[in-house]
XYZ file of C-alpha atoms in Angstrom:
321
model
C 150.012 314.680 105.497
C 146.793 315.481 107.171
C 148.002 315.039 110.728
C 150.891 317.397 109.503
C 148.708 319.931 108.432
C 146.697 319.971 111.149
C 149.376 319.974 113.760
C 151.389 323.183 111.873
C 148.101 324.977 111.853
C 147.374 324.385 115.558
C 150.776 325.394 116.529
C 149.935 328.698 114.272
C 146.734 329.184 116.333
C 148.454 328.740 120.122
C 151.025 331.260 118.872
C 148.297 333.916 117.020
C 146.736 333.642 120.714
C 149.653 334.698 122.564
C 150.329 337.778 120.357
C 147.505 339.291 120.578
C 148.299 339.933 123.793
C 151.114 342.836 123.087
C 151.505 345.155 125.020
C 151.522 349.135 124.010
C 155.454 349.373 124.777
C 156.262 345.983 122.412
C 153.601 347.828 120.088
C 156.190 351.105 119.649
C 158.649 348.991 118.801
C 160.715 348.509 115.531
C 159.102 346.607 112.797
C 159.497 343.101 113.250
C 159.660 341.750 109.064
C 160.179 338.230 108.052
C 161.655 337.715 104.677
C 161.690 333.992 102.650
C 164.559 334.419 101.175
C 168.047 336.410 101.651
C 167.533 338.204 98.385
C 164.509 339.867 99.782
C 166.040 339.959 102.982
C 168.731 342.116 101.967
C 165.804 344.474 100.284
C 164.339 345.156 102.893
C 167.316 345.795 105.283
C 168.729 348.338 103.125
C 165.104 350.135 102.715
C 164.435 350.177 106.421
C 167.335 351.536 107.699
C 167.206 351.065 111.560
C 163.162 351.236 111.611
C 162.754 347.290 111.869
C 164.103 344.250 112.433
C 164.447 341.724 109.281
C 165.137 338.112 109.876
C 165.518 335.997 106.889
C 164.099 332.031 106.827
C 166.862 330.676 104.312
C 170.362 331.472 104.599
C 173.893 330.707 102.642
C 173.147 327.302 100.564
C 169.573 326.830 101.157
C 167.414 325.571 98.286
C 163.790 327.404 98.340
C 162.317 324.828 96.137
C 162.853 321.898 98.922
C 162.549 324.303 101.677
C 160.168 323.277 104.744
C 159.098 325.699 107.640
C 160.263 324.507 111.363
C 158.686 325.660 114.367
C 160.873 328.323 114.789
C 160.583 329.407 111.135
C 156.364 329.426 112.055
C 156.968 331.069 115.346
C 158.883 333.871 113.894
C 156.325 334.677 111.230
C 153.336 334.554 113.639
C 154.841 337.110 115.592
C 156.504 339.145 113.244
C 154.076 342.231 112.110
C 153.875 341.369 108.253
C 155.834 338.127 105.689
C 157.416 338.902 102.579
C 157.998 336.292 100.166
C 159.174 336.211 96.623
C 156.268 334.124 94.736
C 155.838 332.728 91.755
C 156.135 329.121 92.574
C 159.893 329.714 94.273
C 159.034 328.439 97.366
C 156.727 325.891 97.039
C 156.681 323.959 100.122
C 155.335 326.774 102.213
C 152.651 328.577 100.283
C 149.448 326.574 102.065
C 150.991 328.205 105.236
C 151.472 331.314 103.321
C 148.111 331.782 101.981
C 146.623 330.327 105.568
C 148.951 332.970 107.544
C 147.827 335.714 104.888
C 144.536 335.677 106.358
C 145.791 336.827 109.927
C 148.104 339.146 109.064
C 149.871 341.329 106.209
C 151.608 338.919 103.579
C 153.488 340.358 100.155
C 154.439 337.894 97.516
C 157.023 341.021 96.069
C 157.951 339.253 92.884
C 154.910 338.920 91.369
C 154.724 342.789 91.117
C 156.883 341.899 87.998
C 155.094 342.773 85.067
C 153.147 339.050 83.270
C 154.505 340.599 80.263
C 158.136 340.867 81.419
C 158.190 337.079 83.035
C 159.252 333.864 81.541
C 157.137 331.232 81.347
C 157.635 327.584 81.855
C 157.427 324.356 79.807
C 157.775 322.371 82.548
C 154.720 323.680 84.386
C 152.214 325.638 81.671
C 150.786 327.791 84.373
C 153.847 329.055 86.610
C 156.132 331.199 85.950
C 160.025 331.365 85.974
C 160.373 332.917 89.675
C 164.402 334.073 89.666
C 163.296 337.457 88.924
C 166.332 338.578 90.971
C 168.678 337.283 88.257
C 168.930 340.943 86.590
C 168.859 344.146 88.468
C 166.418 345.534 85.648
C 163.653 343.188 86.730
C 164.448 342.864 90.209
C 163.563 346.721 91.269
C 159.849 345.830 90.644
C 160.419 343.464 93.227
C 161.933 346.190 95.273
C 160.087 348.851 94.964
C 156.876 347.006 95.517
C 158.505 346.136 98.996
C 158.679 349.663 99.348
C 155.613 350.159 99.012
C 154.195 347.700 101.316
C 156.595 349.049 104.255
C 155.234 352.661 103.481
C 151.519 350.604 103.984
C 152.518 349.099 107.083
C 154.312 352.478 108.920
C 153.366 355.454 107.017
C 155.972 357.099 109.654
C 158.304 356.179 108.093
C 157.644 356.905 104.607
C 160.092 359.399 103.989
C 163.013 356.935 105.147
C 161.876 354.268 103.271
C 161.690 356.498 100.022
C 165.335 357.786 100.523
C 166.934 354.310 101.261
C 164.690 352.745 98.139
C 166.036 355.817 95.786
C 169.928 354.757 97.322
C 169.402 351.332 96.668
C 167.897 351.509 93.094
C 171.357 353.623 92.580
C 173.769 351.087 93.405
C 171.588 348.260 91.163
C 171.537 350.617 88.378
C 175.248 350.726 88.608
C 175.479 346.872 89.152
C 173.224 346.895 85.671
C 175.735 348.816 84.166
C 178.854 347.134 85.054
C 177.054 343.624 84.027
C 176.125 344.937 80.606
C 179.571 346.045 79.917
C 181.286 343.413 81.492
C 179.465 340.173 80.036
C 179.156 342.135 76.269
C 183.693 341.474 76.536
C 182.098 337.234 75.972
C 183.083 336.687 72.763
C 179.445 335.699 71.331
C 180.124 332.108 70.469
C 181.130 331.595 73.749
C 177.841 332.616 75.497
C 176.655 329.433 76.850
C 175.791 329.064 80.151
C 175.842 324.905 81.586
C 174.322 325.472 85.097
C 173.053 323.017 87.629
C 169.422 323.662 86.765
C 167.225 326.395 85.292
C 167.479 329.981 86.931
C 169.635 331.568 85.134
C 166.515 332.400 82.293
C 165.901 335.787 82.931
C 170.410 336.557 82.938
C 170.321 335.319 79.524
C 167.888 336.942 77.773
C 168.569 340.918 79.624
C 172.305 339.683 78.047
C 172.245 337.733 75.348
C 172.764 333.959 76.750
C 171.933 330.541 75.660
C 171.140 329.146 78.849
C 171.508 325.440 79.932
C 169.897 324.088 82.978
C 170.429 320.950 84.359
C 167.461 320.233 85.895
C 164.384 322.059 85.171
C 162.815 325.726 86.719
C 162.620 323.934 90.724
C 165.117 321.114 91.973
C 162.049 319.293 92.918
C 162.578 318.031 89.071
C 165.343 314.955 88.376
C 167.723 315.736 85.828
C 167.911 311.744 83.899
C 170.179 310.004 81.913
C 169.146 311.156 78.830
C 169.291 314.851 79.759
C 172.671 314.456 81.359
C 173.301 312.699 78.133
C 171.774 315.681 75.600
C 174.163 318.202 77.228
C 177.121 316.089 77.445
C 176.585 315.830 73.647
C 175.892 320.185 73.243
C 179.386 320.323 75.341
C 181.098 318.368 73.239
C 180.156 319.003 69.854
C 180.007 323.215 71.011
C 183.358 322.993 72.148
C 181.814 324.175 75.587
C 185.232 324.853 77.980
C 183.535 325.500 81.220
C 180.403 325.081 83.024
C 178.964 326.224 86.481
C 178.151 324.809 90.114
C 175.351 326.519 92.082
C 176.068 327.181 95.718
C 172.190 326.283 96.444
C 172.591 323.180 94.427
C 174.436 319.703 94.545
C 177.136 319.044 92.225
C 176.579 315.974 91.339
C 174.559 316.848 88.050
C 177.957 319.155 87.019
C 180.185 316.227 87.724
C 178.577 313.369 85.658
C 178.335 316.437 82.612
C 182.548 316.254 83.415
C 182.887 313.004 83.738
C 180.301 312.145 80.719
C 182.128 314.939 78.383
C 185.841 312.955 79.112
C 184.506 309.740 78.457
C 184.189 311.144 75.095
C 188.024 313.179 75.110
C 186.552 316.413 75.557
C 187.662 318.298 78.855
C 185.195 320.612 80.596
C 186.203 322.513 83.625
C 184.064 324.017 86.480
C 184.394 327.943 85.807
C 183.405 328.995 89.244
C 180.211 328.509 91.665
C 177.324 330.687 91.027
C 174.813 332.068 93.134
C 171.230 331.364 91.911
C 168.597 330.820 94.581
C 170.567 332.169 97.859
C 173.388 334.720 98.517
C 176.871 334.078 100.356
C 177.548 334.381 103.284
C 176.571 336.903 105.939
C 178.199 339.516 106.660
C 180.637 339.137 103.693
C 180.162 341.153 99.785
C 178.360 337.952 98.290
C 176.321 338.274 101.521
C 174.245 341.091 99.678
C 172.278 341.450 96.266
C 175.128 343.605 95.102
C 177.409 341.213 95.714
C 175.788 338.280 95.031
C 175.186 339.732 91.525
C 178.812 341.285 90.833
C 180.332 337.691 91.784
C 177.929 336.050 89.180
C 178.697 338.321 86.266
C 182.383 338.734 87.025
C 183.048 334.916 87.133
C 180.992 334.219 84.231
C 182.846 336.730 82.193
C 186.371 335.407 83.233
C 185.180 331.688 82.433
C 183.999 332.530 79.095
C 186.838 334.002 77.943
C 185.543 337.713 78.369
C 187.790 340.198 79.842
C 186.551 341.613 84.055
C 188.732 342.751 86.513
C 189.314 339.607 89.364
C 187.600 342.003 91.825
C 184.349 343.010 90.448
C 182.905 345.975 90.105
C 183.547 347.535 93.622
C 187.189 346.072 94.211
C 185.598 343.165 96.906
C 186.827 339.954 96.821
C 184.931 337.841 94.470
C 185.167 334.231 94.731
C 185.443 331.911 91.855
């Protein structure tokens, strides 16, 4: 681990030496902004417009919790001109580099701009909190506008741009809140569990009212066993639970013992659709985007629980199930 460390760090140093040598034509150049995750990457596309370029570590599928930096991952953050990352624990495996690259150069952990007294916090680990803060659009613009905020820090130039774009962007998630809350309230209330592969979904159930069942705990660093496999198996069963959820971030091999564990005991369970928890579809497509992302969720957990959405979400895209 040591030798790791230390040969990470010295790669970080041979690249901090070669961009400090940038020229003043790179310098008037558009922002160059690294984002963890594609949540945050989408943020910050939509708020700067044309004024930088955003490249985002993790992509369609990736887990944050497991996620490791490469070389090119540590090249593109030493040269980019400030990191933004979502915090609270989410992605564990780089926050030594993190706090080690903060000291170089401008690093904002946006999600813990959430309010202590709005967060969840965790059994599992007494002093972290839950960190899918992007689960409801009602927590998720403190997120947002705190990025805001940072890229008015970074190029005051462009302060009115980022202002107008922010303003845009809160408008479409205050619609997406909206059309959740309306949607999801059609779940007849003693169908409102939700069987996921682990924990993120915390925050969805309490802004709309719930029970949530993870898996495995808060991070899929943590082993869902027998006997929890066996305690929900058991809540599926005697609930009368018709439907449960796959993650696209997450293996499904947790969902399919919960099927296989429910028939053993002549109860059928069905997968209601894949959810995305910890990363967005693909790019370029609808689920490719917060918006997106978001509408799918609610829309497919309102048609598996026997609540009443139209098949194409709130805007008319395609939603997947």
């Amino acid at each position: 681990m040591l030798r790791r460390l230390i040969a990470v760090f010295g790669i970080v140093a041979l690249f901090f030496s070669a961009a400090i040598a940038v020229s003043a034509a790179q310098a008037e150049e558009k922002l160059k902004i690294v984002a963890t995750v594609s949540m945050i990457g989408d943020a910050l596309t939509q708020i700067t417009g044309d004024r930088a370029q955003v490249t985002t570590l993790m992509g369609e599928g990736v887990d944050p919790h497991l996620y490791r930096q490469t070389q090119s991952d540590i090249a593109a953050m030493v040269r980019a001109d400030a990191v933004f990352f979502n915090g609270l624990y989410l992605e564990a495996q780089l926050e030594e580099f993190l706090e080690k690259l903060a000291k170089r150069k401008p690093v904002f952990a946006i999600g813990e701009n959430v309010p202590e007294e709005l967060r969840l916090s965790s059994v599992a680990y007494p002093d972290r909190y839950d960190p899918h803060i992007w689960m409801t659009p009602d927590l998720w613009h403190h997120a947002v506008r705190a990025a805001r905020d940072a890229l008015i820090e970074l190029d005051p130039d462009g302060a009115a741009v980022y202002t107008a774009n922010t303003q845009a962007y809160l408008q479409a998630m205050e619609k997406l809140a909206k059309y959740a809350t309306t949607s999801l309230s059609t779940v007849p209330k003693d169908k409102r569990v939700l069987v996921t592969a682990h924990d993120a979904f915390g925050y969805f159930g309490r802004s709309y009212d719930f029970e949530v069942v993870g898996i495995q705990g808060l991070s899929t660093e943590s082993e869902a066993g027998l006997q929890r496999v066996d305690e929900i198996v058991n809540l599926i069963v005697d609930r009368d639970i018709q439907s449960i959820f796959v993650e696209t971030s997450v293996p499904e091999r947790n969902v399919r013992a919960l099927i296989e564990g429910a028939a053993a005991r002549g109860h059928t369970v069905v997968v209601g659709g894949q959810l995305f928890s910890d990363a967005m579809g693909p790019a370029n497509t609808y689920t490719g985007s917060y918006i997106g992302m978001i509408d799918s969720n609610v829309t497919v957990i309102t048609n598996a629980l026997g609540g009443n959405a139209p098949a194409a979400g709130m805007d008319g895209q395609l939603i997947g199930s």
